[in-house]
Coordinates of C-alpha atoms and ligand atoms in Angstrom, one line a residue:
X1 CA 0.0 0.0 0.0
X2 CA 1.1 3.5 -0.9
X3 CA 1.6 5.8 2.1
X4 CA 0.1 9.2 1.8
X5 CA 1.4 12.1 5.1
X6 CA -1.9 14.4 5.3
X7 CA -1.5 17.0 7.0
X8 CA -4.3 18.2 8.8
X9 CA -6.2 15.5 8.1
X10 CA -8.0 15.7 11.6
X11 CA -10.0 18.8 10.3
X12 CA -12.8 19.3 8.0
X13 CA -11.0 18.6 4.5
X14 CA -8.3 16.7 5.1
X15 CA -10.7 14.0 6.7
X16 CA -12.6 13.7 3.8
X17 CA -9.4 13.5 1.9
X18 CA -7.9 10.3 3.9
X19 CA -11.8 8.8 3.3
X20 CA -11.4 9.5 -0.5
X21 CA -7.6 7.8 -0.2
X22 CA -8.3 4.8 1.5
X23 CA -11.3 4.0 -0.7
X24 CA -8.4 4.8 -3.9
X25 CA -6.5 2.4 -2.3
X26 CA -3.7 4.2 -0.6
X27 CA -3.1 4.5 3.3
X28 CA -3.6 8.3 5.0
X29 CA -1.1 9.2 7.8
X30 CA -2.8 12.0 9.1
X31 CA -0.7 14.4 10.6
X32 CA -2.0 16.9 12.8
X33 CA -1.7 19.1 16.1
X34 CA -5.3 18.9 17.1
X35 CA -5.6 22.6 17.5
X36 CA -8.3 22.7 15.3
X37 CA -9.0 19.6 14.2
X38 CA -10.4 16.2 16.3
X39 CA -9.3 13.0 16.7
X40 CA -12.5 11.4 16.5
X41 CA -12.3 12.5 12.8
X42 CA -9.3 10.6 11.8
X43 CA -10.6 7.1 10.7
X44 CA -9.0 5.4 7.6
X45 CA -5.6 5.1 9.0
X46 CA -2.6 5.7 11.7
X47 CA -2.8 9.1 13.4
X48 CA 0.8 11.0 14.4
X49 CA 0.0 13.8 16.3
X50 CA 2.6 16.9 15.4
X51 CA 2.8 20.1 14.5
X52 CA 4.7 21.6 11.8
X53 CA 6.6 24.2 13.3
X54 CA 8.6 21.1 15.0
X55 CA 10.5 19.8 12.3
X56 CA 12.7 17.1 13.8
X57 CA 8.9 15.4 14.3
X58 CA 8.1 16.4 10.7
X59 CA 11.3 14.2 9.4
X60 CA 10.4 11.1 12.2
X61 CA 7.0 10.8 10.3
X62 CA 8.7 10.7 7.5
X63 CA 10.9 8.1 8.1
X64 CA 8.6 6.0 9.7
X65 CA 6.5 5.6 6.8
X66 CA 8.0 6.7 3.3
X67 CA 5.0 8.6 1.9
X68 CA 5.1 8.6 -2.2
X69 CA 3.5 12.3 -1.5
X70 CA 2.0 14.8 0.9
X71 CA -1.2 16.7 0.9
X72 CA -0.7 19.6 2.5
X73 CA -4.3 20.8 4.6
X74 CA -2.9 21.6 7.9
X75 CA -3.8 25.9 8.1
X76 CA -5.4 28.5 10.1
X77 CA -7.9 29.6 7.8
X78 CA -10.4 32.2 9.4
X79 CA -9.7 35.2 7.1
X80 CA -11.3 37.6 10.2
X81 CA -8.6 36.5 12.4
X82 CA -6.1 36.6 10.5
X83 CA -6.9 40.3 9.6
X84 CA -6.3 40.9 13.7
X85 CA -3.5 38.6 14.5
X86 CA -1.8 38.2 11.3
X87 CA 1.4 37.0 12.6
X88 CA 0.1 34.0 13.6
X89 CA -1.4 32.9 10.1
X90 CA 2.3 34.2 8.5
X91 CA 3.8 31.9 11.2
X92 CA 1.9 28.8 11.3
X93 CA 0.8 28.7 8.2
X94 CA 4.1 29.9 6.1
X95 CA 6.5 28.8 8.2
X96 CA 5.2 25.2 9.1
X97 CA 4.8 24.9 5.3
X98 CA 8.1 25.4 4.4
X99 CA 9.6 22.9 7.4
X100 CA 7.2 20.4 5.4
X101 CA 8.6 21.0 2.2
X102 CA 11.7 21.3 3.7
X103 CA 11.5 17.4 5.3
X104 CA 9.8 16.4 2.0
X105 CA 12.5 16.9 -0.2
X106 CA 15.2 16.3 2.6
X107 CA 12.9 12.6 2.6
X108 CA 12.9 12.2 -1.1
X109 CA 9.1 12.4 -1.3
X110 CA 8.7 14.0 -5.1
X111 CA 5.0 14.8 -5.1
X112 CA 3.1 18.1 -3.2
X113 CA -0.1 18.4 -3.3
X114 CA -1.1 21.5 -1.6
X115 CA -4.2 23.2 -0.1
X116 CA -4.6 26.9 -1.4
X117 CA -8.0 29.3 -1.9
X118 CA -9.1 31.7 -4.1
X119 CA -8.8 34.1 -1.1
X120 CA -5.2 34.8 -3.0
X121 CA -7.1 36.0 -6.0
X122 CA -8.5 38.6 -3.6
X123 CA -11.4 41.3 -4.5
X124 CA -11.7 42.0 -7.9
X125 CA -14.8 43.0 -9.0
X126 CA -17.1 40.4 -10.8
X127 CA -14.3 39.0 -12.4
X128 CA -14.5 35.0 -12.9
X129 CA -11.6 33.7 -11.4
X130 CA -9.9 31.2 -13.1
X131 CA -6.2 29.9 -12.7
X132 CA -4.6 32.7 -14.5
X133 CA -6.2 35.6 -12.7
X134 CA -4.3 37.8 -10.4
X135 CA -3.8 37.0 -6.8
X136 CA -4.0 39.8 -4.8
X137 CA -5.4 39.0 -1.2
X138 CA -7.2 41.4 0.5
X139 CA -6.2 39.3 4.0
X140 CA -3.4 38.0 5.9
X141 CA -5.2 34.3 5.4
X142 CA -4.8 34.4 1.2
X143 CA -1.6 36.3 1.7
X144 CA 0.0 33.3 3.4
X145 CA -1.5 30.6 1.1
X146 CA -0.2 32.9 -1.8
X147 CA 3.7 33.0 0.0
X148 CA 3.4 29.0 -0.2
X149 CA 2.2 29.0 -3.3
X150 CA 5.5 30.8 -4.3
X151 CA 7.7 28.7 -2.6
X152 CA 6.0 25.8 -3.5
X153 CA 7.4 27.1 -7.3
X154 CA 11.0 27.7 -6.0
X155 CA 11.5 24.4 -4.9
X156 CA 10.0 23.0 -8.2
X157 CA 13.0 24.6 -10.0
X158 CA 16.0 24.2 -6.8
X159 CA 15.0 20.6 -6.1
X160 CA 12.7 19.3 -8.6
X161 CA 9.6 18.5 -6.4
X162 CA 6.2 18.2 -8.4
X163 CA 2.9 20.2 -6.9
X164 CA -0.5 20.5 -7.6
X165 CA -2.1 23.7 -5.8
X166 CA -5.8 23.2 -5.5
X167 CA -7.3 26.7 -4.9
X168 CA -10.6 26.2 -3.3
X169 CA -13.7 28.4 -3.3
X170 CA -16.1 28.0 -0.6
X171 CA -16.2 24.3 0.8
X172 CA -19.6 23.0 2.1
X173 CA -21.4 19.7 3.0
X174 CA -20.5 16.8 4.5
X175 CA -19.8 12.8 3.8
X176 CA -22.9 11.3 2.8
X177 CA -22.1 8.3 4.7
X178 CA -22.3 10.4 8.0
X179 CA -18.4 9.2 8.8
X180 CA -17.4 12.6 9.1
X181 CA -18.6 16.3 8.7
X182 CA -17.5 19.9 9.5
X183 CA -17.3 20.8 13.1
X184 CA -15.0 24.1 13.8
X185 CA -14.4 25.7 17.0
X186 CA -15.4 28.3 17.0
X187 CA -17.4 28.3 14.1
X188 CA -17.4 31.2 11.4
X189 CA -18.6 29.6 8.0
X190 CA -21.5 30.7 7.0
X191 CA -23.4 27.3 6.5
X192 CA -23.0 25.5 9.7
X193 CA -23.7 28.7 11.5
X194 CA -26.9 28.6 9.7
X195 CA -27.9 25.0 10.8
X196 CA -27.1 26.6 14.1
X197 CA -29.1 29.6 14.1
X198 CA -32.1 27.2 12.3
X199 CA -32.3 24.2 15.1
X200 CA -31.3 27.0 18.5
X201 CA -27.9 26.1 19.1
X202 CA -27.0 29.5 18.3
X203 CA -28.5 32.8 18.6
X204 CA -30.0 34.6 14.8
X205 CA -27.5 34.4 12.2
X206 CA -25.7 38.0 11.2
X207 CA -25.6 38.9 8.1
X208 CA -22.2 40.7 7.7
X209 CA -23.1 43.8 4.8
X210 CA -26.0 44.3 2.8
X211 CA -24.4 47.1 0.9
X212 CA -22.1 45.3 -1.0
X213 CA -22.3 45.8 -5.0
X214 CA -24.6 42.5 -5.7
X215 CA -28.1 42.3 -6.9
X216 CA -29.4 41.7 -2.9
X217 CA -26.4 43.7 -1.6
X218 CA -25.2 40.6 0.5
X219 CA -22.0 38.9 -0.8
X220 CA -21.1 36.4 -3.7
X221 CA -19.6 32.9 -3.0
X222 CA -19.0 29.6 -5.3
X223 CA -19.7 26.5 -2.8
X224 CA -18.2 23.3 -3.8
X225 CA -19.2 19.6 -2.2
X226 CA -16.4 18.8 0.4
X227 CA -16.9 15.3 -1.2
X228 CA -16.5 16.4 -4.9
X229 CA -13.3 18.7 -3.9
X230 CA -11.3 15.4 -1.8
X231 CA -12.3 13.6 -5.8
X232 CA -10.1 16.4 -7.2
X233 CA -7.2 15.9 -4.9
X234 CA -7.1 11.8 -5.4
X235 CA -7.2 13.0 -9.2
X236 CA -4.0 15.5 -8.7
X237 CA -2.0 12.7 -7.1
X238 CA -2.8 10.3 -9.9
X239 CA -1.7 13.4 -12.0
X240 CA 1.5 13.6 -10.0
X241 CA 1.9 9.8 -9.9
X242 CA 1.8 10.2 -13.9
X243 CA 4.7 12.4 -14.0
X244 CA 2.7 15.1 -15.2
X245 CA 3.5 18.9 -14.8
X246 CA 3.3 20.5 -11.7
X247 CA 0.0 22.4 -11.9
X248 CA -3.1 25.2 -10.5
X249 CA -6.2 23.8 -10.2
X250 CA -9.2 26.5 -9.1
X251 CA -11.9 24.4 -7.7
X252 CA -15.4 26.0 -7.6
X253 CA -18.7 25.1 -9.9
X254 CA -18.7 28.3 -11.4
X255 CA -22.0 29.0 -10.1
X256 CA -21.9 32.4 -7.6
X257 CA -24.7 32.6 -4.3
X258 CA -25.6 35.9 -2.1
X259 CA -25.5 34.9 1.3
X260 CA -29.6 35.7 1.6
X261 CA -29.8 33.2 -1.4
X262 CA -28.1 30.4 0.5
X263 CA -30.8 31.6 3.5
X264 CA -33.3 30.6 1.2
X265 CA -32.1 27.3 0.1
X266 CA -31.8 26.5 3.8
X267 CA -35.4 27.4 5.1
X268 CA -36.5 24.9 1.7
X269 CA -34.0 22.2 2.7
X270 CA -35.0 22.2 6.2
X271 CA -38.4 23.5 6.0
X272 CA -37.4 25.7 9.0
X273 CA -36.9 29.7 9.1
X274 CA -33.2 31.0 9.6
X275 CA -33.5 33.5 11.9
X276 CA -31.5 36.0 10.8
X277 CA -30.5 39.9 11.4
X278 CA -28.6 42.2 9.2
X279 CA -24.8 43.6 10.4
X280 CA -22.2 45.3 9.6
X281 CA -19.5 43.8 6.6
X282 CA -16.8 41.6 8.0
X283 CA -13.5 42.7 7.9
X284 CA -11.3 40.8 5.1
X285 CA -14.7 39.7 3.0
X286 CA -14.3 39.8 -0.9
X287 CA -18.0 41.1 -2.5
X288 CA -17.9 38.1 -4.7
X289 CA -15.1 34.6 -5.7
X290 CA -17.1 32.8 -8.1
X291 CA -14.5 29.9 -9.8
X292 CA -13.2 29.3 -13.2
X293 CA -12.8 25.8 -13.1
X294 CA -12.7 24.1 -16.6
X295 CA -9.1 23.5 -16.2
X296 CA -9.6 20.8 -13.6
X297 CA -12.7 19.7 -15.8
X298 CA -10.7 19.3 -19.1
X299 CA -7.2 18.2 -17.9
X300 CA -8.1 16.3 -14.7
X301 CA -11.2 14.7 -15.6
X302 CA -12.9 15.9 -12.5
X303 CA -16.6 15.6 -12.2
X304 CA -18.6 17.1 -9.3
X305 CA -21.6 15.3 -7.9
X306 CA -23.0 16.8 -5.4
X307 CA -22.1 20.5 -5.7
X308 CA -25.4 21.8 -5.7
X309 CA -26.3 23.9 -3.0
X310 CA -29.5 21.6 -2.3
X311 CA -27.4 18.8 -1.7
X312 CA -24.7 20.7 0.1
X313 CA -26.9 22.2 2.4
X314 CA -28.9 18.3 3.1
X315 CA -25.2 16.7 3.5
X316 CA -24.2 19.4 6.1
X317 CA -27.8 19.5 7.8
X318 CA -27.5 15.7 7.9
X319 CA -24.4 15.9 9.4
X320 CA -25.2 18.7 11.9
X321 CA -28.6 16.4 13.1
X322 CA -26.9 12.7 13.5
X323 CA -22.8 13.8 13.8
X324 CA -20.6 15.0 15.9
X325 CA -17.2 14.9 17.8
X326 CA -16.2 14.6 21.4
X327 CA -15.1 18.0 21.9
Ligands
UFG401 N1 -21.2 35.3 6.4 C1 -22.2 36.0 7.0 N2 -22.5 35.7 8.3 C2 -21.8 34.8 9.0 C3 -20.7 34.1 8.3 C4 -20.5 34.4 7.0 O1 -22.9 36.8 6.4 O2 -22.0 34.6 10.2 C5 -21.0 35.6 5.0 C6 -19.6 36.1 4.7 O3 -19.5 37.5 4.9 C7 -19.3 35.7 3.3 C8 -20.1 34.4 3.2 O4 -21.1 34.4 4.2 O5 -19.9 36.6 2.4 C9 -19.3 33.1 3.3 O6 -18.5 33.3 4.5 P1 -17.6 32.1 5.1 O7 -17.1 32.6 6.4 O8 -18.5 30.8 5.2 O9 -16.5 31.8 4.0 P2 -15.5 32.9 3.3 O10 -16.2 33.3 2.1 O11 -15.0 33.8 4.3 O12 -14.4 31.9 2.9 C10 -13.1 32.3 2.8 C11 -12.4 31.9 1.5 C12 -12.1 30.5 1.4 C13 -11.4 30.1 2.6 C14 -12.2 30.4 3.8 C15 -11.5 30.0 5.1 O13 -13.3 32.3 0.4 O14 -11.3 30.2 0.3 O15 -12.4 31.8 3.9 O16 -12.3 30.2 6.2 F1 -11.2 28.8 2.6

């Protein structure tokens, strides 16, 4: 069996990721410091807990199992955040990044697949962002996925390791199966917060600006199927495994929601009223990231499944009703 080292892959992606690799018939090593993620969530093989600003652990887990690639998930990712403390997102997620590609090539492991977001693309007005589009982040967050990005590309030409970047646009849903599901602490997507505000856990949801430039004044976001996006990363390490360039993948559907829109395919998916009340914007938030993503169409074969917002929302309301982790 081939080895896979996933970071991160205790939290909401990267568990979905070691599902997808196990059933493609490779073995996840999830590696991850359970600051944000859970270990109930790491299922379809070992668990070495770690964190990346250590390296010396970095190279042990390598060395204990070989991996034929990493997929790199482990981040802090709340872009509000990381408008207030951005030193922490340069830190953790810029630093720990390059110890990992550091031990990768130091471990001979020649393929990178890597977890970045359209947040690099930044704010630019109802522009479809595709692969070649400029990335200019508006927060700390994209910044730091952009400055791995770029060294991702310098260690291509020193050292000759192979990456796919997958930029993602706005993940939703959960595993149908009910295995695993998206559970933050504390919570600041949009969706779950939603289910929250719908069933009581939480107080109204806020909507953060109304006076954006959109038809309902409320924000623009492409969601993609957790389930459908783990697909595309299983695809980019066959792509790797190939000997195939290294390559940018945006993945999004294309299709763009306002935020009261996704408020009405909730209240229809659930039959219940969101109860809702309308705030200032959020620092950091781009007025609309809708996806070009033909390129992972054409070249990688990928074919989303469940990336309609019905099915997302039913997948993550499924999840938020029978799932959960011990906390
Ligand atoms: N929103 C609200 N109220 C909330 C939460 C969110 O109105 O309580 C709005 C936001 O302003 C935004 C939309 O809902 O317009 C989606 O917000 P999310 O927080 O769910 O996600 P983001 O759009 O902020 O996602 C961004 C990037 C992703 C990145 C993610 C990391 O687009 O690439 O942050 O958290 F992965």
């Amino acid at each position: 069996m081939s080895n896979v080292l996933v970071t991160g892959g205790a939290g909401y992606i990267g568990s979905h990721a070691c599902k997808a690799l196990s059933h493609a018939g490779f073995t996840p090593i999830t590696f991850d410091n359970l600051v944000t993620g859970w270990q109930d969530a790491v299922k379809f093989g070992p668990f070495e807990k770690g964190d990346l600003l250590d390296r010396p652990r970095i190279d042990q887990v390598f060395a204990q199992y070989a991996p034929i690639a990493v997929m790199h998930f482990a981040a802090l990712s709340q872009v509000g955040e990381s408008m207030s403390v951005p030193g922490k997102y340069w830190r953790n997620n810029v630093m720990g990044s390059l110890n990992l590609i550091e031990a990768a090539v130091a471990a001979n492991c020649p393929n990178f697949v890597f977890s970045s977001t359209c947040a690099t693309h930044g704010d630019q007005d109802n522009v479809i962002l595709d692969e070649d589009s400029a990335q200019i982040p508006i927060n700390a967050y994209g910044a730091s996925k952009r400055a791995i990005e770029d060294i991702l590309r310098d260690f291509q030409g020193s050292d000759g390791l192979r990456h796919v970047i997958f930029r993602y646009f706005n993940v939703a849903g959960a595993d149908p199966d009910g295995e695993v599901g998206e559970f933050h602490q504390p919570e600041t997507h949009l969706i779950p917060l939603m289910l929250d505000a719908i069933d009581g856990k939480r107080d109204a949801l806020t909507i953060f600006g109304t006076d954006y430039n959109t038809p309902d004044g409320t924000c623009i976001r492409d969601y993609v199927h957790v389930c459908d996006l783990v697909d595309a990363h299983v695809l980019g390490l066959k792509w790797l495994q190939e000997g195939k360039q290294s390559r940018v993948f945006n993945l999004g559907t294309g299709a763009g929601f306002s935020v009261r829109e996704v408020i009405e395919h909730s209240q229809t998916v659930t039959n219940r009223p969101v109860p809702y009340a309308e705030g200032p914007r959020r620092a950091g938030d781009c007025t609309k990231l809708v996806s070009g993503s033909s390129r992972a169409v054409n070249e990688l074969g990928w074919k989303p499944h469940r990336s309609t917002l019905k099915q997302m929302i039913t997948d993550a309301w499924r999840w938020h009703q029978t799932g959960h982790y011990d906390a």
